[in-house]
């Protein structure tokens, strides 16, 4: 009879120990009775400061991040419905190019040499703010009826520099051609020179008082140089 009682007590102790172990396992660290922590799929990206904390998109049920089609940063003007011009304004990158309406055109005095006729095309900033010119002008001789005389001028080789024009300041580009009496090219006497500033579509019309110009035949090409500061005088 003593042996049976000892066996029952041993069995009761074992059952109690198992029950206690089950209770401790159910509670787990932190006392959460819902069971152990679940494993989330995916990998949390490190924060910008090098921390390994999970980002907002790594939690279960969070909306996955989407890379904007335009390559912008989520939340920026370019990816949050803003227009490109708004993005440019926000970054401070505003163009300062001189526009046609801000300029006055003129033709300087001829400076002939070695059988060449050399006229400076001058653009002057008439606005109240600084602006820039870079590259070549467009130019064409026109008759009194508005018809272009001769082919479009050609560009000489050169390295354009950005010329900043403060209000009232000028820049010039050279217009040069062989003297028709030397080249024996066919000539015409223009009424005007139509000048287009770099990267602009609108033109400025200047009265031409430089005499005859070559329009066809031998050595009839007219050439343009890049803009430089000053008036070319």
mmCIF file of C-alpha atoms in Angstrom:
data_model
loop_
_atom_site.group_PDB
_atom_site.id
_atom_site.type_symbol
_atom_site.label_atom_id
_atom_site.label_comp_id
_atom_site.label_asym_id
_atom_site.label_seq_id
_atom_site.Cartn_x
_atom_site.Cartn_y
_atom_site.Cartn_z
ATOM 1 C CA UNK A 1 0.000 0.000 0.000
ATOM 2 C CA UNK A 2 2.918 2.368 0.785
ATOM 3 C CA UNK A 3 4.370 1.818 -2.657
ATOM 4 C CA UNK A 4 1.062 2.759 -4.370
ATOM 5 C CA UNK A 5 0.792 6.036 -2.421
ATOM 6 C CA UNK A 6 4.349 7.004 -3.367
ATOM 7 C CA UNK A 7 3.571 6.354 -7.048
ATOM 8 C CA UNK A 8 0.465 8.561 -6.957
ATOM 9 C CA UNK A 9 2.355 11.399 -5.309
ATOM 10 C CA UNK A 10 5.116 11.140 -7.974
ATOM 11 C CA UNK A 11 2.559 11.249 -10.724
ATOM 12 C CA UNK A 12 0.888 14.333 -9.222
ATOM 13 C CA UNK A 13 4.208 16.143 -8.970
ATOM 14 C CA UNK A 14 4.978 15.402 -12.635
ATOM 15 C CA UNK A 15 1.571 16.671 -13.748
ATOM 16 C CA UNK A 16 1.992 19.870 -11.714
ATOM 17 C CA UNK A 17 5.436 20.488 -13.187
ATOM 18 C CA UNK A 18 4.126 20.042 -16.714
ATOM 19 C CA UNK A 19 1.224 22.413 -16.041
ATOM 20 C CA UNK A 20 3.587 25.074 -14.675
ATOM 21 C CA UNK A 21 5.908 24.724 -17.671
ATOM 22 C CA UNK A 22 2.927 25.110 -20.037
ATOM 23 C CA UNK A 23 1.814 28.262 -18.229
ATOM 24 C CA UNK A 24 5.273 29.840 -18.444
ATOM 25 C CA UNK A 25 5.509 28.996 -22.158
ATOM 26 C CA UNK A 26 2.084 30.497 -22.863
ATOM 27 C CA UNK A 27 2.931 33.778 -21.113
ATOM 28 C CA UNK A 28 6.343 34.189 -22.750
ATOM 29 C CA UNK A 29 8.519 37.349 -22.373
ATOM 30 C CA UNK A 30 6.430 40.447 -21.688
ATOM 31 C CA UNK A 31 3.408 38.497 -20.445
ATOM 32 C CA UNK A 32 1.531 38.387 -23.778
ATOM 33 C CA UNK A 33 -0.963 35.571 -23.609
ATOM 34 C CA UNK A 34 -1.415 35.487 -27.409
ATOM 35 C CA UNK A 35 1.595 33.270 -27.910
ATOM 36 C CA UNK A 36 5.177 33.892 -29.202
ATOM 37 C CA UNK A 37 6.011 36.720 -31.685
ATOM 38 C CA UNK A 38 5.088 36.033 -35.330
ATOM 39 C CA UNK A 39 7.720 36.260 -38.071
ATOM 40 C CA UNK A 40 7.087 39.004 -40.774
ATOM 41 C CA UNK A 41 8.041 38.418 -44.360
ATOM 42 C CA UNK A 42 10.482 40.799 -46.033
ATOM 43 C CA UNK A 43 13.582 42.627 -44.809
ATOM 44 C CA UNK A 44 13.508 45.984 -43.072
ATOM 45 C CA UNK A 45 15.725 48.542 -44.808
ATOM 46 C CA UNK A 46 18.219 50.438 -42.613
ATOM 47 C CA UNK A 47 17.330 54.040 -41.853
ATOM 48 C CA UNK A 48 19.389 56.828 -43.442
ATOM 49 C CA UNK A 49 21.417 57.240 -40.270
ATOM 50 C CA UNK A 50 22.599 53.639 -40.335
ATOM 51 C CA UNK A 51 20.092 52.390 -37.715
ATOM 52 C CA UNK A 52 18.622 48.924 -38.161
ATOM 53 C CA UNK A 53 15.140 50.024 -37.053
ATOM 54 C CA UNK A 54 12.402 48.889 -39.414
ATOM 55 C CA UNK A 55 11.057 51.448 -41.874
ATOM 56 C CA UNK A 56 7.389 52.374 -42.049
ATOM 57 C CA UNK A 57 6.757 50.081 -45.008
ATOM 58 C CA UNK A 58 8.028 46.891 -43.261
ATOM 59 C CA UNK A 59 5.091 46.409 -40.852
ATOM 60 C CA UNK A 60 2.385 43.889 -41.639
ATOM 61 C CA UNK A 61 -0.493 45.517 -43.516
ATOM 62 C CA UNK A 62 1.494 48.645 -44.500
ATOM 63 C CA UNK A 63 1.232 49.941 -48.055
ATOM 64 C CA UNK A 64 4.332 48.872 -50.069
ATOM 65 C CA UNK A 65 6.568 51.687 -51.249
ATOM 66 C CA UNK A 66 6.446 52.537 -54.965
ATOM 67 C CA UNK A 67 9.250 54.160 -56.908
ATOM 68 C CA UNK A 68 7.840 57.132 -58.915
ATOM 69 C CA UNK A 69 8.022 56.706 -62.682
ATOM 70 C CA UNK A 70 9.760 60.069 -63.029
ATOM 71 C CA UNK A 71 12.545 59.040 -60.680
ATOM 72 C CA UNK A 72 11.513 61.611 -58.082
ATOM 73 C CA UNK A 73 11.650 61.147 -54.326
ATOM 74 C CA UNK A 74 8.278 60.177 -52.823
ATOM 75 C CA UNK A 75 6.698 63.226 -51.251
ATOM 76 C CA UNK A 76 8.598 65.708 -53.413
ATOM 77 C CA UNK A 77 6.914 68.153 -55.783
ATOM 78 C CA UNK A 78 7.816 66.040 -58.807
ATOM 79 C CA UNK A 79 6.188 62.866 -57.478
ATOM 80 C CA UNK A 80 3.338 64.201 -55.345
ATOM 81 C CA UNK A 81 1.333 65.810 -58.101
ATOM 82 C CA UNK A 82 3.530 68.882 -58.534
ATOM 83 C CA UNK A 83 4.470 70.112 -61.990
ATOM 84 C CA UNK A 84 8.090 70.077 -63.246
ATOM 85 C CA UNK A 85 8.175 73.861 -63.141
ATOM 86 C CA UNK A 86 7.219 73.774 -59.474
ATOM 87 C CA UNK A 87 10.049 71.344 -58.806
ATOM 88 C CA UNK A 88 12.494 73.609 -60.563
ATOM 89 C CA UNK A 89 11.298 76.637 -58.622
ATOM 90 C CA UNK A 90 11.595 74.732 -55.358
ATOM 91 C CA UNK A 91 15.209 73.875 -56.104
ATOM 92 C CA UNK A 92 16.060 77.447 -57.074
ATOM 93 C CA UNK A 93 17.147 76.495 -60.584
ATOM 94 C CA UNK A 94 15.549 79.349 -62.497
ATOM 95 C CA UNK A 95 16.765 80.242 -65.985
ATOM 96 C CA UNK A 96 18.360 83.694 -66.357
ATOM 97 C CA UNK A 97 18.700 83.592 -70.160
ATOM 98 C CA UNK A 98 18.149 86.907 -71.922
ATOM 99 C CA UNK A 99 14.870 86.876 -73.831
ATOM 100 C CA UNK A 100 14.235 88.830 -77.008
ATOM 101 C CA UNK A 101 11.829 91.248 -75.301
ATOM 102 C CA UNK A 102 14.604 92.221 -72.858
ATOM 103 C CA UNK A 103 17.136 93.130 -75.555
ATOM 104 C CA UNK A 104 17.876 95.845 -78.105
ATOM 105 C CA UNK A 105 19.862 95.019 -81.249
ATOM 106 C CA UNK A 106 22.210 97.257 -83.209
ATOM 107 C CA UNK A 107 25.021 96.940 -85.744
ATOM 108 C CA UNK A 108 28.337 98.589 -84.979
ATOM 109 C CA UNK A 109 30.851 100.263 -87.256
ATOM 110 C CA UNK A 110 32.582 98.226 -89.949
ATOM 111 C CA UNK A 111 36.196 97.327 -89.187
ATOM 112 C CA UNK A 112 37.536 96.113 -92.567
ATOM 113 C CA UNK A 113 40.801 94.271 -92.988
ATOM 114 C CA UNK A 114 42.565 91.870 -95.382
ATOM 115 C CA UNK A 115 39.695 91.928 -97.860
ATOM 116 C CA UNK A 116 37.148 91.238 -95.125
ATOM 117 C CA UNK A 117 34.191 93.293 -93.910
ATOM 118 C CA UNK A 118 33.640 92.938 -90.168
ATOM 119 C CA UNK A 119 30.536 94.224 -88.377
ATOM 120 C CA UNK A 120 29.689 93.702 -84.700
ATOM 121 C CA UNK A 121 26.123 92.640 -83.933
ATOM 122 C CA UNK A 122 25.396 94.165 -80.524
ATOM 123 C CA UNK A 123 22.699 93.088 -78.064
ATOM 124 C CA UNK A 124 22.019 95.341 -75.074
ATOM 125 C CA UNK A 125 20.093 94.379 -71.946
ATOM 126 C CA UNK A 126 17.153 96.792 -71.600
ATOM 127 C CA UNK A 127 15.560 95.030 -68.604
ATOM 128 C CA UNK A 128 15.940 95.880 -64.919
ATOM 129 C CA UNK A 129 17.653 92.602 -64.023
ATOM 130 C CA UNK A 130 20.745 90.701 -65.123
ATOM 131 C CA UNK A 131 20.487 87.998 -67.780
ATOM 132 C CA UNK A 132 22.874 85.849 -69.817
ATOM 133 C CA UNK A 133 23.801 85.206 -73.441
ATOM 134 C CA UNK A 134 25.696 82.169 -74.668
ATOM 135 C CA UNK A 135 26.578 81.053 -78.175
ATOM 136 C CA UNK A 136 25.782 82.461 -81.605
ATOM 137 C CA UNK A 137 23.091 84.821 -82.810
ATOM 138 C CA UNK A 138 20.861 84.072 -85.736
ATOM 139 C CA UNK A 139 21.088 86.626 -88.571
ATOM 140 C CA UNK A 140 19.674 87.194 -92.043
ATOM 141 C CA UNK A 141 19.696 90.056 -94.532
ATOM 142 C CA UNK A 142 16.271 91.156 -95.764
ATOM 143 C CA UNK A 143 15.077 93.354 -98.599
ATOM 144 C CA UNK A 144 12.645 96.231 -98.105
ATOM 145 C CA UNK A 145 9.887 93.789 -99.056
ATOM 146 C CA UNK A 146 10.932 91.446 -96.250
ATOM 147 C CA UNK A 147 12.511 88.784 -98.489
ATOM 148 C CA UNK A 148 15.689 87.119 -97.279
ATOM 149 C CA UNK A 149 18.782 87.898 -99.352
ATOM 150 C CA UNK A 150 21.353 85.142 -99.602
ATOM 151 C CA UNK A 151 21.805 82.002 -97.542
ATOM 152 C CA UNK A 152 21.829 81.819 -93.760
ATOM 153 C CA UNK A 153 25.219 82.795 -92.288
ATOM 154 C CA UNK A 154 27.603 80.062 -91.200
ATOM 155 C CA UNK A 155 29.146 79.725 -87.746
ATOM 156 C CA UNK A 156 32.871 80.011 -87.232
ATOM 157 C CA UNK A 157 34.543 77.577 -84.864
ATOM 158 C CA UNK A 158 34.683 78.884 -81.323
ATOM 159 C CA UNK A 159 34.163 78.047 -77.649
ATOM 160 C CA UNK A 160 31.045 79.814 -76.365
ATOM 161 C CA UNK A 161 31.225 81.452 -72.946
ATOM 162 C CA UNK A 162 28.277 82.591 -70.856
ATOM 163 C CA UNK A 163 28.159 86.395 -70.916
ATOM 164 C CA UNK A 164 26.255 88.007 -68.039
ATOM 165 C CA UNK A 165 24.596 91.296 -68.927
ATOM 166 C CA UNK A 166 23.696 93.651 -66.112
ATOM 167 C CA UNK A 167 20.998 96.214 -66.954
ATOM 168 C CA UNK A 168 22.332 98.429 -69.754
ATOM 169 C CA UNK A 169 25.324 96.183 -70.544
ATOM 170 C CA UNK A 170 26.054 94.775 -74.023
ATOM 171 C CA UNK A 171 27.559 91.776 -75.775
ATOM 172 C CA UNK A 172 28.620 91.466 -79.399
ATOM 173 C CA UNK A 173 29.065 88.789 -82.040
ATOM 174 C CA UNK A 174 31.013 89.277 -85.254
ATOM 175 C CA UNK A 175 29.390 89.251 -88.695
ATOM 176 C CA UNK A 176 32.018 88.980 -91.412
ATOM 177 C CA UNK A 177 32.203 88.360 -95.162
ATOM 178 C CA UNK A 178 34.648 88.845 -98.019
ATOM 179 C CA UNK A 179 34.543 92.206 -99.765
ATOM 180 C CA UNK A 180 32.414 91.590 -102.891
ATOM 181 C CA UNK A 181 34.809 93.623 -105.039
ATOM 182 C CA UNK A 182 37.545 91.179 -104.064
ATOM 183 C CA UNK A 183 35.525 87.959 -104.150
ATOM 184 C CA UNK A 184 33.503 88.935 -107.239
ATOM 185 C CA UNK A 185 30.392 87.492 -105.596
ATOM 186 C CA UNK A 186 26.951 88.639 -106.676
ATOM 187 C CA UNK A 187 25.639 91.317 -104.348
ATOM 188 C CA UNK A 188 22.509 92.949 -103.015
ATOM 189 C CA UNK A 189 21.888 95.891 -100.724
ATOM 190 C CA UNK A 190 19.746 94.837 -97.748
ATOM 191 C CA UNK A 191 17.264 97.107 -96.037
ATOM 192 C CA UNK A 192 17.453 95.343 -92.697
ATOM 193 C CA UNK A 193 19.340 92.730 -90.698
ATOM 194 C CA UNK A 194 17.108 90.376 -88.708
ATOM 195 C CA UNK A 195 18.818 89.216 -85.508
ATOM 196 C CA UNK A 196 17.690 86.355 -83.267
ATOM 197 C CA UNK A 197 19.265 86.023 -79.778
ATOM 198 C CA UNK A 198 20.615 82.592 -78.764
ATOM 199 C CA UNK A 199 17.932 80.010 -77.888
ATOM 200 C CA UNK A 200 15.128 82.418 -78.791
ATOM 201 C CA UNK A 201 12.489 82.264 -81.533
ATOM 202 C CA UNK A 202 11.498 85.925 -81.677
ATOM 203 C CA UNK A 203 13.763 88.267 -83.642
ATOM 204 C CA UNK A 204 14.853 91.905 -83.634
ATOM 205 C CA UNK A 205 15.051 93.978 -86.818
ATOM 206 C CA UNK A 206 17.896 96.432 -87.353
ATOM 207 C CA UNK A 207 18.258 98.945 -90.202
ATOM 208 C CA UNK A 208 21.201 97.941 -92.404
ATOM 209 C CA UNK A 209 23.507 100.758 -93.488
ATOM 210 C CA UNK A 210 26.578 98.677 -94.320
ATOM 211 C CA UNK A 211 26.157 98.721 -98.081
ATOM 212 C CA UNK A 212 26.291 95.772 -100.440
ATOM 213 C CA UNK A 213 26.624 92.211 -99.184
ATOM 214 C CA UNK A 214 27.406 88.973 -101.050
ATOM 215 C CA UNK A 215 24.341 86.847 -101.751
ATOM 216 C CA UNK A 216 25.548 84.239 -104.272
ATOM 217 C CA UNK A 217 28.539 83.154 -106.329
ATOM 218 C CA UNK A 218 32.158 82.744 -105.263
ATOM 219 C CA UNK A 219 33.023 83.438 -101.630
ATOM 220 C CA UNK A 220 29.527 84.614 -100.856
ATOM 221 C CA UNK A 221 29.324 83.035 -97.410
ATOM 222 C CA UNK A 222 28.668 85.235 -94.398
ATOM 223 C CA UNK A 223 30.055 84.101 -91.042
ATOM 224 C CA UNK A 224 29.097 84.639 -87.388
ATOM 225 C CA UNK A 225 31.208 84.418 -84.221
ATOM 226 C CA UNK A 226 30.171 83.672 -80.630
ATOM 227 C CA UNK A 227 29.090 86.405 -78.252
ATOM 228 C CA UNK A 228 31.684 88.235 -76.178
ATOM 229 C CA UNK A 229 31.303 91.039 -73.609
ATOM 230 C CA UNK A 230 31.230 94.647 -74.834
ATOM 231 C CA UNK A 231 30.221 96.342 -78.068
ATOM 232 C CA UNK A 232 33.067 95.218 -80.336
ATOM 233 C CA UNK A 233 34.076 98.831 -80.935
#
